[in-house]
N, CA, C and O atoms as a DFTB+ gen file, in Angstrom:
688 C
 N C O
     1  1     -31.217      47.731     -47.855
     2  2     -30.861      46.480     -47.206
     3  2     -32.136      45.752     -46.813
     4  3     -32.970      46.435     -46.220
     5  1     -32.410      44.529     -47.037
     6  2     -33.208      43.738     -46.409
     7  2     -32.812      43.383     -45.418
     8  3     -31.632      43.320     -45.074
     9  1     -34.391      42.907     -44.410
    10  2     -34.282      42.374     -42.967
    11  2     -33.756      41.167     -43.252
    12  3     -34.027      40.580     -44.299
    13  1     -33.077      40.763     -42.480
    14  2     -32.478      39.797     -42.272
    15  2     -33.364      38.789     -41.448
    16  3     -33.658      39.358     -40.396
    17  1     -33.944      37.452     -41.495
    18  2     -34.671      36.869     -40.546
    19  2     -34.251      36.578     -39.408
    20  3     -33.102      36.345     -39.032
    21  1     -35.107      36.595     -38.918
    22  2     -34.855      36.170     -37.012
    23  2     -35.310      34.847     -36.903
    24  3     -36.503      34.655     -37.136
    25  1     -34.541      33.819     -36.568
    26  2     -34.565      32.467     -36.160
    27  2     -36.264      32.137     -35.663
    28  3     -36.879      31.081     -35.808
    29  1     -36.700      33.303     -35.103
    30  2     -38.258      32.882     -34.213
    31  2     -38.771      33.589     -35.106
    32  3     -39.697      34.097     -34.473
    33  1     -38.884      34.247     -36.774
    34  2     -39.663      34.848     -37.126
    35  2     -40.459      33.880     -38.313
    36  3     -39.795      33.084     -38.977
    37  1     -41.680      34.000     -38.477
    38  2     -42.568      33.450     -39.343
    39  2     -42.090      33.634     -40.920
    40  3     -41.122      34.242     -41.377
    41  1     -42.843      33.089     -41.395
    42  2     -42.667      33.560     -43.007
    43  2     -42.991      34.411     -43.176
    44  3     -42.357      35.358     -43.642
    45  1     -44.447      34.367     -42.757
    46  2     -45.241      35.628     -42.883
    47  2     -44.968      36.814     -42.704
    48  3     -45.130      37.706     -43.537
    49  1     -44.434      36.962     -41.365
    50  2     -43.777      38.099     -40.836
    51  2     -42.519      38.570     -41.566
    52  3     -42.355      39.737     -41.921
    53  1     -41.637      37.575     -41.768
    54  2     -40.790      37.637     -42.459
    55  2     -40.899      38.766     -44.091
    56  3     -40.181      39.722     -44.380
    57  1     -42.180      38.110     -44.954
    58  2     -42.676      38.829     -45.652
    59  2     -43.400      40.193     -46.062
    60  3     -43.521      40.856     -47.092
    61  1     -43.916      40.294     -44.424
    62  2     -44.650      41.435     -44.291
    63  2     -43.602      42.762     -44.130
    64  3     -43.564      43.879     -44.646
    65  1     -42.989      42.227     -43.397
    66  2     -41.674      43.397     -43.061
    67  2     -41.254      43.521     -44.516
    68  3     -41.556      44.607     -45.011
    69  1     -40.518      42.513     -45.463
    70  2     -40.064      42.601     -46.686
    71  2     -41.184      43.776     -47.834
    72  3     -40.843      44.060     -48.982
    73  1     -42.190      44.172     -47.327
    74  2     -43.107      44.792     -48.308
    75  2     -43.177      45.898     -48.240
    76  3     -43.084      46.763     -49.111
    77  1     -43.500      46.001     -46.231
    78  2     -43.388      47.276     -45.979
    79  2     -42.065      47.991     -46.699
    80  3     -42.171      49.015     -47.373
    81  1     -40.732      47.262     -46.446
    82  2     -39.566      48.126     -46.480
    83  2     -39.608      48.160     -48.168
    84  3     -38.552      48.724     -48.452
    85  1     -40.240      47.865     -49.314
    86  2     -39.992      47.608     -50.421
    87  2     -40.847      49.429     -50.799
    88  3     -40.555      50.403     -51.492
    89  1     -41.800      49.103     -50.006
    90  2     -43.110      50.157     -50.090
    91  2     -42.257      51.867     -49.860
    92  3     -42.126      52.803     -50.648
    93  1     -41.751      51.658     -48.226
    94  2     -40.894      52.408     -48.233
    95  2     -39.808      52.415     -49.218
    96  3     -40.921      52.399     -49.742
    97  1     -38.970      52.421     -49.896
    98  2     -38.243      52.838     -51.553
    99  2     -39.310      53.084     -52.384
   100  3     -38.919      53.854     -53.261
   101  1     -40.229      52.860     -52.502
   102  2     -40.772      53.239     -53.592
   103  2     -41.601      54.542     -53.344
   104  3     -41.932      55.054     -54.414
   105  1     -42.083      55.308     -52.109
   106  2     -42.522      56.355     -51.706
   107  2     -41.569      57.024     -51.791
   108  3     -41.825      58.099     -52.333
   109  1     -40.173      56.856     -51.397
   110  2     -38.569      57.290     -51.392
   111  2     -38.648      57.953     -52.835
   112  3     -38.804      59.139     -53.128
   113  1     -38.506      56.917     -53.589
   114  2     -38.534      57.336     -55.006
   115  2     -39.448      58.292     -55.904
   116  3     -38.970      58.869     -56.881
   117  1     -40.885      58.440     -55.498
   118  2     -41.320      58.990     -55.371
   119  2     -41.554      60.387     -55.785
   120  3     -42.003      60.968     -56.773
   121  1     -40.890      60.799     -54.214
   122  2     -40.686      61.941     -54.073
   123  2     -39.199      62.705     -54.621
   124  3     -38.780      63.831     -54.354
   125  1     -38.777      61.956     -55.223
   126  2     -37.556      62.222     -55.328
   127  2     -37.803      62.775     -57.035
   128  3     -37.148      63.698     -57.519
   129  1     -38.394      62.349     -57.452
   130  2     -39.227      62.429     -58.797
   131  2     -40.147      63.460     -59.057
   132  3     -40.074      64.281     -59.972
   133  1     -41.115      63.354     -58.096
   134  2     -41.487      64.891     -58.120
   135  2     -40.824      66.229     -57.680
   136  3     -41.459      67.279     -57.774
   137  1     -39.703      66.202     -57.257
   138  2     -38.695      67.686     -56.674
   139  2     -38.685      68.028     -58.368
   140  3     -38.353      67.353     -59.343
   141  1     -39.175      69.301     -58.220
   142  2     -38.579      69.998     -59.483
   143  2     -37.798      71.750     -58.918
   144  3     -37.248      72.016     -57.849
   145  1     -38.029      72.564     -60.009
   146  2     -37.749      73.559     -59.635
   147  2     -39.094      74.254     -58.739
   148  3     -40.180      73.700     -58.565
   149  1     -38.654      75.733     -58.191
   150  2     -40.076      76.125     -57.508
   151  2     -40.516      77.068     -58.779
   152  3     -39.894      77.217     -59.831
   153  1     -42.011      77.782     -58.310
   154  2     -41.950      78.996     -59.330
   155  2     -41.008      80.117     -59.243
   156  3     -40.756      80.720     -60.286
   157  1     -40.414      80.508     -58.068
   158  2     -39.636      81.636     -57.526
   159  2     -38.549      81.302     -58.741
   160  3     -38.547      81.858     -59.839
   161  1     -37.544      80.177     -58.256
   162  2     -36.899      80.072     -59.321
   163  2     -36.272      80.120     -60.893
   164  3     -35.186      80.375     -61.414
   165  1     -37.891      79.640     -61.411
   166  2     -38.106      80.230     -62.826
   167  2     -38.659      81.086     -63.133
   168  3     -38.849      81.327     -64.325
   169  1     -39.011      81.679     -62.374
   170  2     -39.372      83.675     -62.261
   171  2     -38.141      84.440     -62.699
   172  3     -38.068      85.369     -63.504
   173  1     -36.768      83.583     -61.681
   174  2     -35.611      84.313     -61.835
   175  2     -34.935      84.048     -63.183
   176  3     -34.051      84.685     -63.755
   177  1     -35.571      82.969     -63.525
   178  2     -34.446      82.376     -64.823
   179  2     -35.044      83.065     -66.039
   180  3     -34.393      83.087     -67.083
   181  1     -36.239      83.625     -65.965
   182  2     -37.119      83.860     -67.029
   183  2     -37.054      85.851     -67.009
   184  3     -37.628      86.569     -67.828
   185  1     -36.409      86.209     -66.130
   186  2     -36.290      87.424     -65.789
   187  2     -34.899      87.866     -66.456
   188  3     -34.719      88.905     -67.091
   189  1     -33.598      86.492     -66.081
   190  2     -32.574      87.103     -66.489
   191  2     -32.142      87.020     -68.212
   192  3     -31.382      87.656     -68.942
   193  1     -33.041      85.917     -68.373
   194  2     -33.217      85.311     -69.737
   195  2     -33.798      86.597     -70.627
   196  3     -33.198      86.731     -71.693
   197  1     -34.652      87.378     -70.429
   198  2     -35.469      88.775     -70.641
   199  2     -34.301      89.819     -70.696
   200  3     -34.201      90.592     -71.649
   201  1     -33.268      89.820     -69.464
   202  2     -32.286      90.948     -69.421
   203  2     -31.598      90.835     -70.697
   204  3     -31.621      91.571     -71.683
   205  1     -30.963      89.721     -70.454
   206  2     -29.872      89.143     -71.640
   207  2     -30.512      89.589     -73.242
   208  3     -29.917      90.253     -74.091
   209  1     -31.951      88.976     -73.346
   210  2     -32.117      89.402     -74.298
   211  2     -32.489      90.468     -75.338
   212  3     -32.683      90.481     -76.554
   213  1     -32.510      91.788     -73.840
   214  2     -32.674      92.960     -73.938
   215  2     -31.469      93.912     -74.642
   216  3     -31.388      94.794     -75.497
   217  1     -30.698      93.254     -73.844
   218  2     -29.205      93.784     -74.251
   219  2     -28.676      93.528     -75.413
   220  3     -28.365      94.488     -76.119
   221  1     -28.421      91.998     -75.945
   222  2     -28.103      91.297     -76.852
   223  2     -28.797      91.404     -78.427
   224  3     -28.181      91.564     -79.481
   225  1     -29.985      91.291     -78.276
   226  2     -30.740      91.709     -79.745
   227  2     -30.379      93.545     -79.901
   228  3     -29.635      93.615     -80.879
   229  1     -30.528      94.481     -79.536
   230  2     -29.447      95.572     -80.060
   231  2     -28.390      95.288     -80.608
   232  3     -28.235      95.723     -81.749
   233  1     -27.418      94.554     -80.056
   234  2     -26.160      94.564     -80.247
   235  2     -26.044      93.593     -81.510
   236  3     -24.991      93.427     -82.126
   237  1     -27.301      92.948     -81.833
   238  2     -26.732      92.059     -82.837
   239  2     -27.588      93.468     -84.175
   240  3     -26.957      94.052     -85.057
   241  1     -28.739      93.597     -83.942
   242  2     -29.099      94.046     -85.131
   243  2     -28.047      95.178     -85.340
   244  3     -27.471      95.124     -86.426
   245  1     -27.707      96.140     -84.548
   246  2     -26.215      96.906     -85.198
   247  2     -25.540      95.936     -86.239
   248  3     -25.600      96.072     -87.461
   249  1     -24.913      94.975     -85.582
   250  2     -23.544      94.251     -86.138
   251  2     -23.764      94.148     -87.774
   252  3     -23.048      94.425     -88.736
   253  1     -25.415      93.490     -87.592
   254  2     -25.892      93.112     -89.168
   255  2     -25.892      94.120     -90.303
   256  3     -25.500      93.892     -91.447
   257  1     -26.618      95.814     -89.622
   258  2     -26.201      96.661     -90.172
   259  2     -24.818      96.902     -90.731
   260  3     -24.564      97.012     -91.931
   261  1     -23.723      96.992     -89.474
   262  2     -22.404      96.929     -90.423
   263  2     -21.949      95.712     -91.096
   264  3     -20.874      95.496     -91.655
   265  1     -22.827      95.061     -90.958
   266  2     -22.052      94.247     -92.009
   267  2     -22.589      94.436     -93.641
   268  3     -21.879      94.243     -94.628
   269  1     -23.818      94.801     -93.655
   270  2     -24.363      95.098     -94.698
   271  2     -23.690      96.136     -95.566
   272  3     -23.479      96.203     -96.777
   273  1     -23.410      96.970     -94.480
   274  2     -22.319      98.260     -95.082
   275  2     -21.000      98.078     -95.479
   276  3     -20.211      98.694     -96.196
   277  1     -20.981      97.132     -94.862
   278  2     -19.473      96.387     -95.402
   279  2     -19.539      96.144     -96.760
   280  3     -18.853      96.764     -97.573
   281  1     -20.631      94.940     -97.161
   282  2     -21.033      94.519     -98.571
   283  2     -20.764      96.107     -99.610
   284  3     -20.162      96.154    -100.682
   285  1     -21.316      97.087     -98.991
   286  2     -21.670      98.081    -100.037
   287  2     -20.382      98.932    -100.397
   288  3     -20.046      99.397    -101.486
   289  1     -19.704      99.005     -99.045
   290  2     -18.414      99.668     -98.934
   291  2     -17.179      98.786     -99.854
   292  3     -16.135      99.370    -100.144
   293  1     -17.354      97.695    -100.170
   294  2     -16.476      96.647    -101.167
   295  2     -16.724      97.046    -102.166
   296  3     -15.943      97.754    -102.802
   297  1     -17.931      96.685    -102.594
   298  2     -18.565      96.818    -103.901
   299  2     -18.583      98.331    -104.611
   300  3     -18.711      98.548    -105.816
   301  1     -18.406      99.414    -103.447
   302  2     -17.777     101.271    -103.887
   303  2     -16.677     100.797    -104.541
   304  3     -16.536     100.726    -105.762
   305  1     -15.677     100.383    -103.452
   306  2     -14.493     100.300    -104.102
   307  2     -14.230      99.219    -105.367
   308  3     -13.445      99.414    -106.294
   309  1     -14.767      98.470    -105.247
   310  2     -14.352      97.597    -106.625
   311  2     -14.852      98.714    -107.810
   312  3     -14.133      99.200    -108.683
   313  1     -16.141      98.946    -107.604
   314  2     -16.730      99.813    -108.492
   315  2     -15.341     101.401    -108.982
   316  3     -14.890     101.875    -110.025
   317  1     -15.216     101.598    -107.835
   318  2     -13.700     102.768    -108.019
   319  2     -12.901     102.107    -108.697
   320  3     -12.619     102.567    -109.803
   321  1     -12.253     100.780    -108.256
   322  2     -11.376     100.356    -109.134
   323  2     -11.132      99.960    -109.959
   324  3      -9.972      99.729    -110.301
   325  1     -12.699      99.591    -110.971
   326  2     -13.018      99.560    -112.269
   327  2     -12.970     100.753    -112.796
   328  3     -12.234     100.686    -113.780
   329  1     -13.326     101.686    -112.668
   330  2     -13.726     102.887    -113.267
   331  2     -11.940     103.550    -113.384
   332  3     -11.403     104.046    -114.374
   333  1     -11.432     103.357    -112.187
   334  2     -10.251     104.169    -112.733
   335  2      -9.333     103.161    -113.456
   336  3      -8.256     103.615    -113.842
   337  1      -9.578     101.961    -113.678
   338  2      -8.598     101.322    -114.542
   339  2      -9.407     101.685    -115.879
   340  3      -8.627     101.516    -116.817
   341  1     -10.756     102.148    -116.379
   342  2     -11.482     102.141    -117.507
   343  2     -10.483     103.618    -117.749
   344  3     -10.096     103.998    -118.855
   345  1     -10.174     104.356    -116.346
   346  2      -9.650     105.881    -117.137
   347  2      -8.306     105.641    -117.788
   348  3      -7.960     106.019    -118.908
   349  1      -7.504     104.852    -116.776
   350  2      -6.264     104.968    -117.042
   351  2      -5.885     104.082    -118.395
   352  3      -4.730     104.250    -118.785
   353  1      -6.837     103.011    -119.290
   354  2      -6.758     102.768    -120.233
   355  2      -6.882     103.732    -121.584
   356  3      -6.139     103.751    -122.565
   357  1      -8.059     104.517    -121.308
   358  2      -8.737     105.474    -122.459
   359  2      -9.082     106.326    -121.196
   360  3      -9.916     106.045    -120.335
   361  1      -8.225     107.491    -121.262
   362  2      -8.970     108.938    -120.307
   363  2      -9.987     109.731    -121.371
   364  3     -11.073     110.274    -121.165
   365  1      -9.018     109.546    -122.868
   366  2     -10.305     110.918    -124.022
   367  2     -11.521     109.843    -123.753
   368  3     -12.432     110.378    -123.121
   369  1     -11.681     108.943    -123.962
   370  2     -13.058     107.864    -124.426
   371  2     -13.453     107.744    -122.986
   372  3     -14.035     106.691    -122.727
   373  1     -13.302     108.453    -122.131
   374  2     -14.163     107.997    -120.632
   375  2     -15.236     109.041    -120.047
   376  3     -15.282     110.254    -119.841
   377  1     -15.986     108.044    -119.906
   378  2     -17.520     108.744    -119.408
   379  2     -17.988     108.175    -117.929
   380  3     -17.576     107.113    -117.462
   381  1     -18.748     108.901    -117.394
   382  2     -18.777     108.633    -116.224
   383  2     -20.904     107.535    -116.045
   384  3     -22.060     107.866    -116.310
   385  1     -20.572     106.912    -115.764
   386  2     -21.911     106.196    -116.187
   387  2     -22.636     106.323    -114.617
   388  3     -22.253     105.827    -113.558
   389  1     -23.751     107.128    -114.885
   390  2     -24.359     107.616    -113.760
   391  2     -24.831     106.127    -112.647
   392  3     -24.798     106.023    -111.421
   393  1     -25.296     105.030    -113.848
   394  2     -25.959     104.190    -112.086
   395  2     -24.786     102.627    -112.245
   396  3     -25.260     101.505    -112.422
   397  1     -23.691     102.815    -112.167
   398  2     -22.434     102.540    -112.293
   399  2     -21.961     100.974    -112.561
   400  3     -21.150     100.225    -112.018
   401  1     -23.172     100.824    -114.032
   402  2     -23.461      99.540    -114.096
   403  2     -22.200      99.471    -115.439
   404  3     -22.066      98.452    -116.117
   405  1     -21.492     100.523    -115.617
   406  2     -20.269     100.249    -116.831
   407  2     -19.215      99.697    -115.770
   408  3     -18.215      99.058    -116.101
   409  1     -19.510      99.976    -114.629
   410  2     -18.221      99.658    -113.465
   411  2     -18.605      97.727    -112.917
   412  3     -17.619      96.992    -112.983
   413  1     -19.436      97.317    -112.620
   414  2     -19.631      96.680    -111.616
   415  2     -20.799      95.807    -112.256
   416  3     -21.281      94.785    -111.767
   417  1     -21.189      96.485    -113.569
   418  2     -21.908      94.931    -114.015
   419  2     -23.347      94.350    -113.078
   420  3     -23.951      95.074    -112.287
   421  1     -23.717      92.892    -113.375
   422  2     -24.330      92.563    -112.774
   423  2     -24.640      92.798    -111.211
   424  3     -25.780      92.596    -110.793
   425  1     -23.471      93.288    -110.237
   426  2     -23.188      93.426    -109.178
   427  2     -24.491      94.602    -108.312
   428  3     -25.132      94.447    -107.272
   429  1     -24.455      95.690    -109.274
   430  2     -25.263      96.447    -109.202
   431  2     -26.761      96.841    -109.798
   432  3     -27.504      97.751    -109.430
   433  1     -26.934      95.961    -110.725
   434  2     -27.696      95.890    -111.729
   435  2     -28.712      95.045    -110.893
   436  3     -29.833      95.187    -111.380
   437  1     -28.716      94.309    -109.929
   438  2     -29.500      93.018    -109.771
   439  2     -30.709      93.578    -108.798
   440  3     -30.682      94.539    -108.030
   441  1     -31.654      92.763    -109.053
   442  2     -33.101      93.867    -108.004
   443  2     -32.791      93.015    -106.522
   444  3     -33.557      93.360    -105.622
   445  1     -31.739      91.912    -106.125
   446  2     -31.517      91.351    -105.389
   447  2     -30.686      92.225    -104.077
   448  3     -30.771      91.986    -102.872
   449  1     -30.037      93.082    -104.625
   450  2     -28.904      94.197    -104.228
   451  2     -29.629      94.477    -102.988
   452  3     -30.796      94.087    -102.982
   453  1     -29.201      95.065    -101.937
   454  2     -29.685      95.782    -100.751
   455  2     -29.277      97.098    -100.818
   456  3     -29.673      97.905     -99.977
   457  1     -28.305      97.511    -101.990
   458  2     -28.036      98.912    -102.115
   459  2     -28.250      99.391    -103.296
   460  3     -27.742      98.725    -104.199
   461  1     -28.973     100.550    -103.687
   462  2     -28.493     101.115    -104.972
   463  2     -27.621     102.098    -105.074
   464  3     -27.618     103.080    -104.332
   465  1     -26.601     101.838    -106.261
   466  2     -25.298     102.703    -106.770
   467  2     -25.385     103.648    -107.324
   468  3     -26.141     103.490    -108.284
   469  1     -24.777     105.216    -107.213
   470  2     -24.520     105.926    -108.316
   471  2     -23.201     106.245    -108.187
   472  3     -22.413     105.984    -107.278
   473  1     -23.003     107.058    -109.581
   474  2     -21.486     107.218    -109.982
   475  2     -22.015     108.497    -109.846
   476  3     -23.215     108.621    -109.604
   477  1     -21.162     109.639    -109.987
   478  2     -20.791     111.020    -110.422
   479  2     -19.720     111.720    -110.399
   480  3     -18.669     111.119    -110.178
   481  1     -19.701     112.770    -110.557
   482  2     -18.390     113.820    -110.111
   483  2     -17.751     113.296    -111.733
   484  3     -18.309     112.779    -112.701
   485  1     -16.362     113.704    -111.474
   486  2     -15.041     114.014    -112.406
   487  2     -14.243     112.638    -112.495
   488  3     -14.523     111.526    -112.048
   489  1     -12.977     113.169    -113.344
   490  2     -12.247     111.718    -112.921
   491  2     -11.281     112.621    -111.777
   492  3     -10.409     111.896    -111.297
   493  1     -11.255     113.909    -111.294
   494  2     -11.035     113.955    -110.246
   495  2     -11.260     114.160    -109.087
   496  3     -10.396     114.504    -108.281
   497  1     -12.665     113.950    -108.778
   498  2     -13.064     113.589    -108.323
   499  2     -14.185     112.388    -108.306
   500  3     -15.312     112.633    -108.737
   501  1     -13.882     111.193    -107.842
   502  2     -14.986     110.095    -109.022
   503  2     -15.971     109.927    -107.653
   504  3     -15.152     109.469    -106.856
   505  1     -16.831     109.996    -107.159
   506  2     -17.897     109.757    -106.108
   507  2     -18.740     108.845    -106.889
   508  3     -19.323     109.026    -107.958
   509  1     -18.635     107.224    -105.662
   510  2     -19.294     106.385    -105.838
   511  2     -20.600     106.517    -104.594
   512  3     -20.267     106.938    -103.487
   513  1     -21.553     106.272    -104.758
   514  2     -22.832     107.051    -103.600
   515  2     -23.404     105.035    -103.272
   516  3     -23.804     104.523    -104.318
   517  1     -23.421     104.487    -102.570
   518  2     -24.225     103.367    -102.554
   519  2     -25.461     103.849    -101.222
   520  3     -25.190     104.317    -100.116
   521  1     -26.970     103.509    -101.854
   522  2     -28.027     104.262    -100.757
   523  2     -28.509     103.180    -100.699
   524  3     -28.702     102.502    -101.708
   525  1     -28.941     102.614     -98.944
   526  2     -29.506     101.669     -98.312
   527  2     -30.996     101.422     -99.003
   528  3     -31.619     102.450     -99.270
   529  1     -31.699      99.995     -99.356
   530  2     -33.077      99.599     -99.645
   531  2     -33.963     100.207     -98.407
   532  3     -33.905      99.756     -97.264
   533  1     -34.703     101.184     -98.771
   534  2     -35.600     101.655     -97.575
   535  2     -36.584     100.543     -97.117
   536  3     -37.136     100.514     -96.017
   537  1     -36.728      99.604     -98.142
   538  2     -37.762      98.493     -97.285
   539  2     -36.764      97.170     -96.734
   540  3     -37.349      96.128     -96.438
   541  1     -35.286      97.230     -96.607
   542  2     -34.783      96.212     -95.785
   543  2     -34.449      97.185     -94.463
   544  3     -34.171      98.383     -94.421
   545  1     -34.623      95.944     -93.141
   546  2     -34.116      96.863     -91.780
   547  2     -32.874      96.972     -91.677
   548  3     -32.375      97.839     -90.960
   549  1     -32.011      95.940     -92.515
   550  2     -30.782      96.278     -92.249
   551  2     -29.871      97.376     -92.959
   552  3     -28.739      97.739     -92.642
   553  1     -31.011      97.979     -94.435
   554  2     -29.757      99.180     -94.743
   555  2     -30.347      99.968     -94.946
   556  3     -29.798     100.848     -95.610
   557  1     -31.698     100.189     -94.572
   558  2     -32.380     101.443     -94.336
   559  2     -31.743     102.196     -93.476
   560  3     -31.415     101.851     -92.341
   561  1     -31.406     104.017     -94.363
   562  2     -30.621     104.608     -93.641
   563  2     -29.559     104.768     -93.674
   564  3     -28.966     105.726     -93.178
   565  1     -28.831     103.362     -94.594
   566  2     -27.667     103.413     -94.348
   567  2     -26.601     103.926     -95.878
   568  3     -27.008     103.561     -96.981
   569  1     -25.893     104.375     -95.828
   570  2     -25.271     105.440     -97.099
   571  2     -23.880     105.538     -97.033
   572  3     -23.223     106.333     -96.361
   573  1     -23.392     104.453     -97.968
   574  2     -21.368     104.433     -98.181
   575  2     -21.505     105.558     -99.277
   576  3     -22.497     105.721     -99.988
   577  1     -20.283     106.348     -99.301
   578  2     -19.701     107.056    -100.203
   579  2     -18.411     107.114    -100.096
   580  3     -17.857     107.092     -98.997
   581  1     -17.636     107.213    -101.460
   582  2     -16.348     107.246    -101.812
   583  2     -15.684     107.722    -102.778
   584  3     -15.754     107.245    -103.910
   585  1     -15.159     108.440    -102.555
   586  2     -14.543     109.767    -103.054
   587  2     -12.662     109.090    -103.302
   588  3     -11.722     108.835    -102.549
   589  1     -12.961     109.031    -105.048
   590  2     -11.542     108.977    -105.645
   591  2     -11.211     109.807    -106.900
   592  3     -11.949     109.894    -107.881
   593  1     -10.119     110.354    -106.766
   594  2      -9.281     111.069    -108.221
   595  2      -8.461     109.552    -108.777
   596  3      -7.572     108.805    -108.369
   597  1      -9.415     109.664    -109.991
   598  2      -9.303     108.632    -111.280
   599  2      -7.804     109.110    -111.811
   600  3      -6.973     108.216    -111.968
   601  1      -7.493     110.231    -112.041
   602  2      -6.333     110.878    -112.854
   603  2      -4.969     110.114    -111.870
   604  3      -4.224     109.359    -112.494
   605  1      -4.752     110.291    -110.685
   606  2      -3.746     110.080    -109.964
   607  2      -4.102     109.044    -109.620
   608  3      -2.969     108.560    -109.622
   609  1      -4.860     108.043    -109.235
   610  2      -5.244     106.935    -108.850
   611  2      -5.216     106.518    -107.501
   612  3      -5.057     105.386    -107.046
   613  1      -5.448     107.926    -106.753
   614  2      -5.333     108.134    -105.619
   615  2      -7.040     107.433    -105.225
   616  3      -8.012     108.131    -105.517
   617  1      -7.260     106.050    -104.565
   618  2      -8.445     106.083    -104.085
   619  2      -8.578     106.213    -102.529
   620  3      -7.706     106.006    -101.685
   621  1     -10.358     106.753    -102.288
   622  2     -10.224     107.990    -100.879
   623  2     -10.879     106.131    -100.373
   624  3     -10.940     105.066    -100.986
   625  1     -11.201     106.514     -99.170
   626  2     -11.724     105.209     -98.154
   627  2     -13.275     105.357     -98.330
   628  3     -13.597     106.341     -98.995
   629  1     -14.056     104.759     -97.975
   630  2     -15.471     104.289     -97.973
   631  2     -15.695     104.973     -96.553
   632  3     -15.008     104.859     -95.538
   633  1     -16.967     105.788     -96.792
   634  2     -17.530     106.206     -95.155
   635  2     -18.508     105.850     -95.332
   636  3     -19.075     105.872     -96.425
   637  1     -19.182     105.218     -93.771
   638  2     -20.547     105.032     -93.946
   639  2     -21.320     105.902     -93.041
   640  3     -21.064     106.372     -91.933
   641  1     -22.396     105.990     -93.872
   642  2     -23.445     107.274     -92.619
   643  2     -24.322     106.650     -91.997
   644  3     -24.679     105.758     -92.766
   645  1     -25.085     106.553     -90.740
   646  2     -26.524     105.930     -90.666
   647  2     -27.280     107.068     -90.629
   648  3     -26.773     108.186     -90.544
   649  1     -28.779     106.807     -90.703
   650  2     -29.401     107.598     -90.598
   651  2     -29.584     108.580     -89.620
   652  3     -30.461     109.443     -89.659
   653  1     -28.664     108.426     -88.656
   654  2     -28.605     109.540     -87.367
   655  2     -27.515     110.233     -88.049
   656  3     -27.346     111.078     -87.170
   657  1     -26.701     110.512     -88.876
   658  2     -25.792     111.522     -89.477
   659  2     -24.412     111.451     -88.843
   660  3     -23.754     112.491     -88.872
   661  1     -23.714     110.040     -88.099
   662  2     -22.632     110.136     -87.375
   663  2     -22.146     109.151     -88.935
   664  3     -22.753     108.220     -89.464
   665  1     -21.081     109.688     -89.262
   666  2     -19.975     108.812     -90.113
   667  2     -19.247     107.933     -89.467
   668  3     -19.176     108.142     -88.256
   669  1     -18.560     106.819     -89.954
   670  2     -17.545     105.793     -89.307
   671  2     -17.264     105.369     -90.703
   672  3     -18.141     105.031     -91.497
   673  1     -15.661     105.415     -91.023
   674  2     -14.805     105.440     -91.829
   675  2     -14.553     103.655     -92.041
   676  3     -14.220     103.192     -90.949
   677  1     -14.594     102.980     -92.712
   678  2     -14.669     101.227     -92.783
   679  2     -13.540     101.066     -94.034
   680  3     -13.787     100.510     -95.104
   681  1     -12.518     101.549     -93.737
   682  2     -11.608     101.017     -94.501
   683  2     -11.790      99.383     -95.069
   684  3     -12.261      98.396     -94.503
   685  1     -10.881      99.658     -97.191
   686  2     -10.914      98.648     -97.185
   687  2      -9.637      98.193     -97.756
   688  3      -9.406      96.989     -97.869
């Protein structure tokens, strides 16, 4: 609010008051401009920001792992389910192709892969082996296998191992 003049007041005066009080808002403002946070504050924010991200980066690099295992655990089974439709067409004419590129083609074949495949066993027992790239972090360690009888067309589920030796079964 501006002063309002007083009938007996000068111009001058009039003006002088008008500067001061202008002066005052603008020191007002000011300070109002410089309030920031304190350091205490972003000590705390930078502390919990640290917790969070203590916790959280574990939990993601797991996830990525299974998901990687996921990729490999598909690609068993497609690979199974080529191979036993190759039996159940021609069982005399079927061979078991050790790095299971008669199954899965380019899929496995590619130096792009994060897993390499083998085939073995019987057609009753058909074991597809997929073993983690030791130089990626996400499937180093990590090892699907899947175990199917080609003859009955019974296919088994995909387990995955990590390198600590605990299995978890990833149906597909």
């Amino acid at each position: 609010e501006q002063p309002a003049p007083s009938p007996n007041m000068t111009s001058t005066t009039f003006q002088n008051q008008l500067l001061q009080h202008a002066r005052g808002k603008v020191t007002n403002s000011k300070n109002i401009i410089q309030k920031g946070f304190t350091l205490v504050e972003l000590m705390v924010v930078i502390v919990i920001v640290g917790i969070l991200s203590g916790v959280a980066l574990p939990q993601f690099l797991a996830q990525t792992k299974k998901a990687a295992a996921t990729e490999a655990s598909q690609i068993a089974s497609s690979i199974t389910k080529q191979a036993a439709a190759e039996y159940l067409y021609d069982s005399t004419a079927f061979t078991i192709d050790p790095n299971c590129v008669a199954y899965a083609g380019a899929a496995v074949a590619s130096e792009e892969d994060k897993f390499d495949y083998a085939c073995s066993g019987s057609a009753q027992a058909f074991l597809v082996t997929a073993t983690g790239d030791p130089l990626d972090n996400n499937t180093k360690g990590v090892t699907v296998t899947m175990t199917s009888n080609l003859e009955t067309g019974i296919l088994g589920k995909p387990k995955t191992t990590e390198g600590t030796g605990t299995g978890t079964g990833t149906g597909t």
